[in-house]
PDB file of C-alpha atoms and ligand atoms in Angstrom:
ATOM      1  CA  UNK A   1     105.437 -75.830 156.024  1.00 73.00           C
ATOM      2  CA  UNK A   2     105.840 -72.137 156.806  1.00 74.00           C
ATOM      3  CA  UNK A   3     102.129 -71.465 156.471  1.00 85.00           C
ATOM      4  CA  UNK A   4     101.331 -74.463 158.691  1.00 88.00           C
ATOM      5  CA  UNK A   5     103.767 -73.076 161.268  1.00 90.00           C
ATOM      6  CA  UNK A   6     102.050 -69.684 161.102  1.00 92.00           C
ATOM      7  CA  UNK A   7      98.678 -71.345 161.529  1.00 94.00           C
ATOM      8  CA  UNK A   8     100.026 -73.236 164.545  1.00 96.00           C
ATOM      9  CA  UNK A   9     101.089 -69.893 166.037  1.00 97.00           C
ATOM     10  CA  UNK A  10      97.583 -68.589 165.670  1.00 97.00           C
ATOM     11  CA  UNK A  11      96.134 -71.679 167.368  1.00 98.00           C
ATOM     12  CA  UNK A  12      98.706 -72.129 170.119  1.00 98.00           C
ATOM     13  CA  UNK A  13      99.126 -68.441 171.032  1.00 98.00           C
ATOM     14  CA  UNK A  14      95.906 -66.687 170.246  1.00 98.00           C
ATOM     15  CA  UNK A  15      92.860 -68.586 169.044  1.00 98.00           C
ATOM     16  CA  UNK A  16      92.716 -72.322 169.841  1.00 98.00           C
ATOM     17  CA  UNK A  17      88.946 -72.085 169.492  1.00 98.00           C
ATOM     18  CA  UNK A  18      89.150 -71.696 165.708  1.00 97.00           C
ATOM     19  CA  UNK A  19      89.919 -75.402 165.460  1.00 97.00           C
ATOM     20  CA  UNK A  20      87.791 -76.251 168.474  1.00 97.00           C
ATOM     21  CA  UNK A  21      90.561 -77.090 170.933  1.00 97.00           C
ATOM     22  CA  UNK A  22      91.475 -75.756 174.351  1.00 97.00           C
ATOM     23  CA  UNK A  23      94.875 -75.094 175.885  1.00 98.00           C
ATOM     24  CA  UNK A  24      95.503 -76.015 179.496  1.00 98.00           C
ATOM     25  CA  UNK A  25      96.713 -73.455 182.037  1.00 98.00           C
ATOM     26  CA  UNK A  26     100.312 -73.994 180.914  1.00 98.00           C
ATOM     27  CA  UNK A  27      99.493 -73.453 177.268  1.00 98.00           C
ATOM     28  CA  UNK A  28      99.632 -77.122 176.267  1.00 98.00           C
ATOM     29  CA  UNK A  29      97.455 -78.621 173.543  1.00 98.00           C
ATOM     30  CA  UNK A  30      97.019 -82.354 173.042  1.00 98.00           C
ATOM     31  CA  UNK A  31      98.963 -83.465 169.977  1.00 98.00           C
ATOM     32  CA  UNK A  32      96.480 -86.175 168.951  1.00 97.00           C
ATOM     33  CA  UNK A  33      93.587 -83.760 169.138  1.00 97.00           C
ATOM     34  CA  UNK A  34      95.469 -81.036 167.263  1.00 97.00           C
ATOM     35  CA  UNK A  35      96.314 -83.456 164.451  1.00 97.00           C
ATOM     36  CA  UNK A  36      92.682 -84.538 164.245  1.00 96.00           C
ATOM     37  CA  UNK A  37      91.429 -80.976 164.093  1.00 95.00           C
ATOM     38  CA  UNK A  38      93.889 -79.362 161.678  1.00 93.00           C
ATOM     39  CA  UNK A  39      93.594 -80.305 158.035  1.00 88.00           C
ATOM     40  CA  UNK A  40      96.689 -81.883 156.447  1.00 87.00           C
ATOM     41  CA  UNK A  41      98.568 -82.031 159.726  1.00 94.00           C
ATOM     42  CA  UNK A  42     100.182 -85.290 160.750  1.00 95.00           C
ATOM     43  CA  UNK A  43     102.695 -86.177 163.442  1.00 96.00           C
ATOM     44  CA  UNK A  44     105.672 -86.193 161.061  1.00 96.00           C
ATOM     45  CA  UNK A  45     104.864 -82.683 159.832  1.00 95.00           C
ATOM     46  CA  UNK A  46     104.381 -81.449 163.367  1.00 96.00           C
ATOM     47  CA  UNK A  47     107.685 -82.965 164.477  1.00 96.00           C
ATOM     48  CA  UNK A  48     109.426 -81.348 161.534  1.00 96.00           C
ATOM     49  CA  UNK A  49     107.940 -77.941 162.358  1.00 95.00           C
ATOM     50  CA  UNK A  50     108.978 -78.163 166.006  1.00 96.00           C
ATOM     51  CA  UNK A  51     112.503 -79.229 165.032  1.00 96.00           C
ATOM     52  CA  UNK A  52     113.083 -76.762 162.201  1.00 95.00           C
ATOM     53  CA  UNK A  53     111.053 -73.656 162.999  1.00 94.00           C
ATOM     54  CA  UNK A  54     113.521 -70.782 162.513  1.00 91.00           C
ATOM     55  CA  UNK A  55     112.622 -69.203 165.840  1.00 92.00           C
ATOM     56  CA  UNK A  56     112.082 -72.445 167.759  1.00 95.00           C
ATOM     57  CA  UNK A  57     108.563 -71.273 168.521  1.00 96.00           C
ATOM     58  CA  UNK A  58     107.165 -74.613 169.770  1.00 97.00           C
ATOM     59  CA  UNK A  59     107.986 -77.367 172.261  1.00 97.00           C
ATOM     60  CA  UNK A  60     106.695 -80.855 172.906  1.00 98.00           C
ATOM     61  CA  UNK A  61     106.244 -82.151 176.433  1.00 97.00           C
ATOM     62  CA  UNK A  62     108.779 -84.829 177.438  1.00 97.00           C
ATOM     63  CA  UNK A  63     106.392 -87.620 176.428  1.00 97.00           C
ATOM     64  CA  UNK A  64     105.489 -85.782 173.187  1.00 96.00           C
ATOM     65  CA  UNK A  65     101.788 -86.008 173.942  1.00 98.00           C
ATOM     66  CA  UNK A  66     101.476 -82.244 174.341  1.00 98.00           C
ATOM     67  CA  UNK A  67     102.662 -79.243 172.348  1.00 98.00           C
ATOM     68  CA  UNK A  68     102.779 -75.533 173.137  1.00 98.00           C
ATOM     69  CA  UNK A  69     104.161 -72.237 171.869  1.00 98.00           C
ATOM     70  CA  UNK A  70     107.198 -71.094 173.840  1.00 97.00           C
ATOM     71  CA  UNK A  71     106.110 -67.447 173.978  1.00 96.00           C
ATOM     72  CA  UNK A  72     104.084 -64.797 172.188  1.00 96.00           C
ATOM     73  CA  UNK A  73     100.669 -65.579 173.640  1.00 97.00           C
ATOM     74  CA  UNK A  74      97.765 -63.193 173.865  1.00 97.00           C
ATOM     75  CA  UNK A  75      95.658 -65.623 175.899  1.00 97.00           C
ATOM     76  CA  UNK A  76      96.507 -65.913 179.589  1.00 96.00           C
ATOM     77  CA  UNK A  77      98.583 -69.068 179.995  1.00 97.00           C
ATOM     78  CA  UNK A  78     101.575 -69.704 182.233  1.00 97.00           C
ATOM     79  CA  UNK A  79     104.348 -71.247 180.143  1.00 96.00           C
ATOM     80  CA  UNK A  80     106.616 -71.413 183.199  1.00 95.00           C
ATOM     81  CA  UNK A  81     109.027 -68.744 181.982  1.00 96.00           C
ATOM     82  CA  UNK A  82     112.425 -68.490 183.607  1.00 94.00           C
ATOM     83  CA  UNK A  83     112.732 -65.333 185.685  1.00 97.00           C
ATOM     84  CA  UNK A  84     116.284 -64.074 185.178  1.00 98.00           C
ATOM     85  CA  UNK A  85     118.585 -61.113 185.540  1.00 98.00           C
ATOM     86  CA  UNK A  86     118.697 -59.501 182.092  1.00 98.00           C
ATOM     87  CA  UNK A  87     121.770 -58.204 180.292  1.00 98.00           C
ATOM     88  CA  UNK A  88     122.555 -54.511 180.802  1.00 98.00           C
ATOM     89  CA  UNK A  89     120.938 -53.631 177.472  1.00 98.00           C
ATOM     90  CA  UNK A  90     118.177 -55.231 175.413  1.00 98.00           C
ATOM     91  CA  UNK A  91     116.610 -54.081 172.136  1.00 98.00           C
ATOM     92  CA  UNK A  92     113.063 -53.597 170.965  1.00 98.00           C
ATOM     93  CA  UNK A  93     112.348 -53.520 167.246  1.00 98.00           C
ATOM     94  CA  UNK A  94     109.290 -51.638 166.147  1.00 98.00           C
ATOM     95  CA  UNK A  95     108.139 -49.345 163.353  1.00 98.00           C
ATOM     96  CA  UNK A  96     109.071 -45.678 162.958  1.00 97.00           C
ATOM     97  CA  UNK A  97     105.387 -44.878 162.991  1.00 98.00           C
ATOM     98  CA  UNK A  98     105.044 -45.989 166.646  1.00 98.00           C
ATOM     99  CA  UNK A  99     108.073 -43.973 167.849  1.00 98.00           C
ATOM    100  CA  UNK A 100     106.278 -40.894 169.143  1.00 98.00           C
ATOM    101  CA  UNK A 101     103.733 -42.940 171.033  1.00 98.00           C
ATOM    102  CA  UNK A 102     106.434 -45.195 172.522  1.00 98.00           C
ATOM    103  CA  UNK A 103     108.527 -42.199 173.557  1.00 98.00           C
ATOM    104  CA  UNK A 104     105.464 -40.850 175.366  1.00 98.00           C
ATOM    105  CA  UNK A 105     104.044 -44.041 176.916  1.00 98.00           C
ATOM    106  CA  UNK A 106     106.967 -46.409 177.038  1.00 98.00           C
ATOM    107  CA  UNK A 107     106.625 -49.929 175.620  1.00 98.00           C
ATOM    108  CA  UNK A 108     103.234 -51.477 176.246  1.00 98.00           C
ATOM    109  CA  UNK A 109     102.457 -55.152 175.821  1.00 97.00           C
ATOM    110  CA  UNK A 110      99.516 -54.321 173.539  1.00 97.00           C
ATOM    111  CA  UNK A 111      97.603 -57.540 172.775  1.00 96.00           C
ATOM    112  CA  UNK A 112     100.253 -59.925 174.131  1.00 97.00           C
ATOM    113  CA  UNK A 113     101.064 -60.939 177.708  1.00 97.00           C
ATOM    114  CA  UNK A 114     104.486 -59.239 177.634  1.00 98.00           C
ATOM    115  CA  UNK A 115     106.615 -56.676 175.841  1.00 98.00           C
ATOM    116  CA  UNK A 116     109.056 -58.629 173.649  1.00 98.00           C
ATOM    117  CA  UNK A 117     112.730 -57.723 173.729  1.00 98.00           C
ATOM    118  CA  UNK A 118     115.720 -59.063 171.784  1.00 98.00           C
ATOM    119  CA  UNK A 119     119.294 -59.498 172.889  1.00 98.00           C
ATOM    120  CA  UNK A 120     120.719 -58.424 169.528  1.00 97.00           C
ATOM    121  CA  UNK A 121     120.058 -55.643 167.045  1.00 98.00           C
ATOM    122  CA  UNK A 122     119.679 -57.974 164.047  1.00 97.00           C
ATOM    123  CA  UNK A 123     116.769 -59.828 165.600  1.00 97.00           C
ATOM    124  CA  UNK A 124     115.169 -56.579 166.761  1.00 98.00           C
ATOM    125  CA  UNK A 125     115.454 -55.184 163.233  1.00 98.00           C
ATOM    126  CA  UNK A 126     113.653 -58.219 161.819  1.00 97.00           C
ATOM    127  CA  UNK A 127     110.907 -57.885 164.432  1.00 97.00           C
ATOM    128  CA  UNK A 128     110.557 -54.179 163.602  1.00 97.00           C
ATOM    129  CA  UNK A 129     110.372 -54.788 159.866  1.00 97.00           C
ATOM    130  CA  UNK A 130     107.155 -56.760 160.393  1.00 95.00           C
ATOM    131  CA  UNK A 131     105.485 -53.454 161.245  1.00 95.00           C
ATOM    132  CA  UNK A 132     107.033 -51.087 158.674  1.00 95.00           C
ATOM    133  CA  UNK A 133     110.260 -49.086 158.478  1.00 97.00           C
ATOM    134  CA  UNK A 134     112.187 -50.562 161.397  1.00 98.00           C
ATOM    135  CA  UNK A 135     113.078 -48.484 164.420  1.00 98.00           C
ATOM    136  CA  UNK A 136     115.196 -49.851 167.266  1.00 98.00           C
ATOM    137  CA  UNK A 137     114.808 -48.761 170.861  1.00 98.00           C
ATOM    138  CA  UNK A 138     117.566 -49.497 173.364  1.00 98.00           C
ATOM    139  CA  UNK A 139     116.138 -50.713 176.659  1.00 98.00           C
ATOM    140  CA  UNK A 140     118.126 -50.103 179.842  1.00 98.00           C
ATOM    141  CA  UNK A 141     117.189 -53.495 181.233  1.00 98.00           C
ATOM    142  CA  UNK A 142     120.024 -53.551 183.774  1.00 98.00           C
ATOM    143  CA  UNK A 143     118.690 -50.373 185.391  1.00 98.00           C
ATOM    144  CA  UNK A 144     115.149 -51.685 185.274  1.00 98.00           C
ATOM    145  CA  UNK A 145     116.232 -54.861 187.044  1.00 98.00           C
ATOM    146  CA  UNK A 146     117.958 -52.875 189.799  1.00 98.00           C
ATOM    147  CA  UNK A 147     114.746 -50.870 190.148  1.00 98.00           C
ATOM    148  CA  UNK A 148     112.761 -54.077 190.726  1.00 98.00           C
ATOM    149  CA  UNK A 149     111.289 -54.884 187.312  1.00 98.00           C
ATOM    150  CA  UNK A 150     110.987 -58.573 186.512  1.00 98.00           C
ATOM    151  CA  UNK A 151     112.454 -60.123 183.380  1.00 98.00           C
ATOM    152  CA  UNK A 152     111.798 -63.518 181.872  1.00 98.00           C
ATOM    153  CA  UNK A 153     113.453 -65.448 179.072  1.00 98.00           C
ATOM    154  CA  UNK A 154     111.512 -67.937 177.006  1.00 96.00           C
ATOM    155  CA  UNK A 155     113.137 -71.226 176.041  1.00 94.00           C
ATOM    156  CA  UNK A 156     113.673 -69.826 172.554  1.00 94.00           C
ATOM    157  CA  UNK A 157     115.617 -66.829 173.844  1.00 95.00           C
ATOM    158  CA  UNK A 158     113.066 -64.001 173.726  1.00 97.00           C
ATOM    159  CA  UNK A 159     113.262 -61.587 176.685  1.00 98.00           C
ATOM    160  CA  UNK A 160     109.946 -60.570 178.172  1.00 98.00           C
ATOM    161  CA  UNK A 161     108.782 -57.961 180.653  1.00 98.00           C
ATOM    162  CA  UNK A 162     105.446 -56.404 181.447  1.00 98.00           C
ATOM    163  CA  UNK A 163     106.113 -52.749 180.693  1.00 98.00           C
ATOM    164  CA  UNK A 164     109.081 -50.563 179.825  1.00 98.00           C
ATOM    165  CA  UNK A 165     108.538 -46.997 181.078  1.00 98.00           C
ATOM    166  CA  UNK A 166     109.859 -44.337 178.699  1.00 98.00           C
ATOM    167  CA  UNK A 167     112.620 -43.280 181.073  1.00 98.00           C
ATOM    168  CA  UNK A 168     114.421 -46.598 180.452  1.00 98.00           C
ATOM    169  CA  UNK A 169     114.354 -46.168 176.663  1.00 98.00           C
ATOM    170  CA  UNK A 170     117.077 -44.728 174.487  1.00 98.00           C
ATOM    171  CA  UNK A 171     116.492 -43.935 170.815  1.00 92.00           C
TER     172      UNK A 171
HETATM  173  C1  LIG B 201     104.179 -51.562 169.553  1.00 53.63           C
HETATM  174  C2  LIG B 201     107.211 -62.050 166.718  1.00 53.63           C
HETATM  175  C3  LIG B 201     102.478 -47.588 170.147  1.00 53.63           C
HETATM  176  C4  LIG B 201     105.362 -52.487 169.579  1.00 53.63           C
HETATM  177  C5  LIG B 201     108.420 -61.214 166.984  1.00 53.63           C
HETATM  178  C6  LIG B 201     105.017 -53.446 168.463  1.00 53.63           C
HETATM  179  C7  LIG B 201     108.394 -60.978 168.468  1.00 53.63           C
HETATM  180  C8  LIG B 201     103.499 -49.521 170.776  1.00 53.63           C
HETATM  181  C9  LIG B 201     103.500 -53.486 168.495  1.00 53.63           C
HETATM  182  C10 LIG B 201     106.949 -61.183 168.848  1.00 53.63           C
HETATM  183  C11 LIG B 201     103.612 -49.064 172.105  1.00 53.63           C
HETATM  184  C12 LIG B 201     102.957 -54.767 169.051  1.00 53.63           C
HETATM  185  C13 LIG B 201     106.317 -59.916 169.326  1.00 53.63           C
HETATM  186  C14 LIG B 201     103.114 -47.772 172.395  1.00 53.63           C
HETATM  187  C15 LIG B 201     104.480 -51.018 172.023  1.00 53.63           C
HETATM  188  N1  LIG B 201     102.553 -47.068 171.392  1.00 53.63           N
HETATM  189  N2  LIG B 201     102.936 -48.794 169.797  1.00 53.63           N
HETATM  190  N3  LIG B 201     103.200 -47.234 173.611  1.00 53.63           N
HETATM  191  N4  LIG B 201     104.215 -50.002 172.852  1.00 53.63           N
HETATM  192  N5  LIG B 201     104.047 -50.743 170.756  1.00 53.63           N
HETATM  193  O1  LIG B 201     103.440 -58.090 167.263  1.00 53.63           O
HETATM  194  O2  LIG B 201     107.182 -57.018 169.779  1.00 53.63           O
HETATM  195  O3  LIG B 201     107.414 -64.343 164.609  1.00 53.63           O
HETATM  196  O4  LIG B 201     102.387 -57.667 169.542  1.00 53.63           O
HETATM  197  O5  LIG B 201     106.561 -51.778 169.360  1.00 53.63           O
HETATM  198  O6  LIG B 201     109.597 -61.841 166.564  1.00 53.63           O
HETATM  199  O7  LIG B 201     106.373 -56.689 167.368  1.00 53.63           O
HETATM  200  O8  LIG B 201     105.350 -64.203 165.980  1.00 53.63           O
HETATM  201  O9  LIG B 201     104.797 -57.325 169.274  1.00 53.63           O
HETATM  202  O10 LIG B 201     105.455 -52.940 167.234  1.00 53.63           O
HETATM  203  O11 LIG B 201     109.203 -61.806 169.218  1.00 53.63           O
HETATM  204  O12 LIG B 201     107.216 -65.706 166.672  1.00 53.63           O
HETATM  205  O13 LIG B 201     103.093 -52.428 169.364  1.00 53.63           O
HETATM  206  O14 LIG B 201     106.284 -61.642 167.687  1.00 53.63           O
HETATM  207  O15 LIG B 201     107.502 -63.378 166.880  1.00 53.63           O
HETATM  208  O16 LIG B 201     103.198 -55.788 168.100  1.00 53.63           O
HETATM  209  O17 LIG B 201     106.434 -58.927 168.337  1.00 53.63           O
HETATM  210  P1  LIG B 201     103.379 -57.291 168.516  1.00 53.63           P
HETATM  211  P2  LIG B 201     106.266 -57.396 168.659  1.00 53.63           P
HETATM  212  P3  LIG B 201     106.836 -64.460 165.969  1.00 53.63           P
END
């Protein structure tokens, strides 16, 4: 189940072409087509993944004919993110090895559409551990908002912004 969920991430966020499907401008894939194209995937499995994924990464459309990833894309789709005022502080989990570069350049979105921020340290630590010895940056999101930076929150609670200049980061 976990590996199927990971594979879905790859298809719905980054490379739909590897199974020969396309996403629409809002990131939706057709469920019937996805099931046809992905080996060993049926509707029950898909429904279970959407319901139980630990990060709630996926959503069905209201009629359940379409599915998309809630965030994390590298391909340019508009998942209709909510633009919101962020909390005063957010966290970014990364690896120690990127610290110097981040202190110099700020947080860049790299291959994704946004920089990903977490509202709690625990989540940020888990995100950071994916890259090595975790390192947490504190992001002064309240100040950024006052200065005109836009913030979005995905339906699964990830905070997103386009760039965090180094002056808004605390180690
Ligand atoms: C780093 C997972 C050097 C950045 C997670 C990160 C998240 C820099 C890496 C979501 C840099 C990009 C996204 C700079 C940023 N110099 N390195 N100036 N600016 N970086 O995977 O935030 O499980 O694209 O710190 O939970 O790690 O897939 O981003 O380490 O929510 O659902 O460049 O992916 O969710 O890595 O993770 P990523 P991320 P899922």
